[in-house]
Short mmCIF file of C-alpha atoms in Angstrom, two decimals:
data_model
loop_
_atom_site.label_atom_id
_atom_site.label_comp_id
_atom_site.label_asym_id
_atom_site.label_seq_id
_atom_site.Cartn_x
_atom_site.Cartn_y
_atom_site.Cartn_z
CA UNK A 82 3.24 -35.32 -12.44
CA UNK A 83 0.46 -32.75 -11.41
CA UNK A 84 -1.00 -35.76 -10.42
CA UNK A 85 0.85 -37.59 -8.43
CA UNK A 86 1.69 -34.37 -6.60
CA UNK A 87 -1.65 -34.10 -5.96
CA UNK A 88 -2.20 -36.80 -4.27
CA UNK A 89 -0.30 -35.98 -0.98
CA UNK A 90 -1.57 -31.94 -1.58
CA UNK A 91 0.91 -30.73 -2.95
CA UNK A 92 1.35 -28.46 -6.18
CA UNK A 93 3.87 -28.02 -8.81
CA UNK A 94 4.07 -24.36 -7.72
CA UNK A 95 4.77 -22.75 -4.77
CA UNK A 96 2.01 -20.91 -3.12
CA UNK A 97 2.91 -17.48 -2.51
CA UNK A 98 3.49 -16.71 1.09
CA UNK A 99 0.74 -15.50 3.06
CA UNK A 100 0.78 -12.26 5.44
CA UNK A 101 0.83 -14.15 8.68
CA UNK A 102 3.97 -16.28 7.00
CA UNK A 103 6.12 -12.81 6.45
CA UNK A 104 4.76 -11.27 9.80
CA UNK A 105 6.91 -14.46 11.62
CA UNK A 106 9.75 -13.57 9.06
CA UNK A 107 13.23 -12.66 11.49
CA UNK A 108 13.50 -8.47 10.74
CA UNK A 109 15.87 -7.89 8.74
CA UNK A 110 18.17 -5.09 8.11
CA UNK A 111 16.47 -3.82 4.63
CA UNK A 112 13.36 -4.81 6.61
CA UNK A 113 13.34 -2.52 9.23
CA UNK A 114 15.25 0.48 7.06
CA UNK A 115 12.03 -0.05 4.88
CA UNK A 116 9.78 -0.05 7.69
CA UNK A 117 11.59 3.18 9.36
CA UNK A 118 11.28 5.28 6.31
CA UNK A 119 7.80 4.07 5.27
CA UNK A 120 5.68 7.46 5.28
CA UNK A 121 2.39 7.10 6.56
CA UNK A 122 -0.67 8.07 5.11
CA UNK A 123 -1.08 11.99 4.88
CA UNK A 124 -4.05 13.60 6.34
CA UNK A 125 -3.85 16.43 3.77
CA UNK A 126 -5.21 13.48 1.13
CA UNK A 127 -8.14 13.37 2.65
CA UNK A 128 -8.92 16.78 2.77
CA UNK A 129 -12.11 17.54 0.17
CA UNK A 130 -9.79 19.80 -2.50
CA UNK A 131 -8.43 19.07 -5.35
CA UNK A 132 -5.54 22.17 -6.45
CA UNK A 133 -4.79 25.86 -5.76
CA UNK A 134 -5.50 28.76 -7.54
CA UNK A 135 -2.22 30.45 -7.18
CA UNK A 136 -4.06 33.56 -9.21
CA UNK A 137 -6.69 34.07 -6.33
CA UNK A 138 -4.78 32.30 -3.20
CA UNK A 139 -7.59 30.15 -2.66
CA UNK A 140 -8.29 26.63 -2.77
CA UNK A 141 -10.41 24.65 -5.56
CA UNK A 142 -12.42 22.69 -3.63
CA UNK A 143 -13.80 18.74 -5.23
CA UNK A 144 -17.53 19.93 -6.18
CA UNK A 145 -15.45 22.04 -8.39
CA UNK A 146 -17.21 25.30 -7.76
CA UNK A 147 -15.99 26.17 -3.63
CA UNK A 148 -13.21 27.75 -2.99
CA UNK A 149 -11.46 28.83 0.71
#
């Protein structure tokens, strides 16, 4: 059966939709709500600190030694 489908350029399992196909679909309420409430990446993820040290009221930086 697979060989017969392959002759016509078809596969037995449908391919996953590409990003372009998803972008062209009509907007649904679920998609609209998801897009409105999705949080953008936070700028604090780009800062060079690992953790906050409450005893010293300082941030431990990525090098493991420096504090700020």
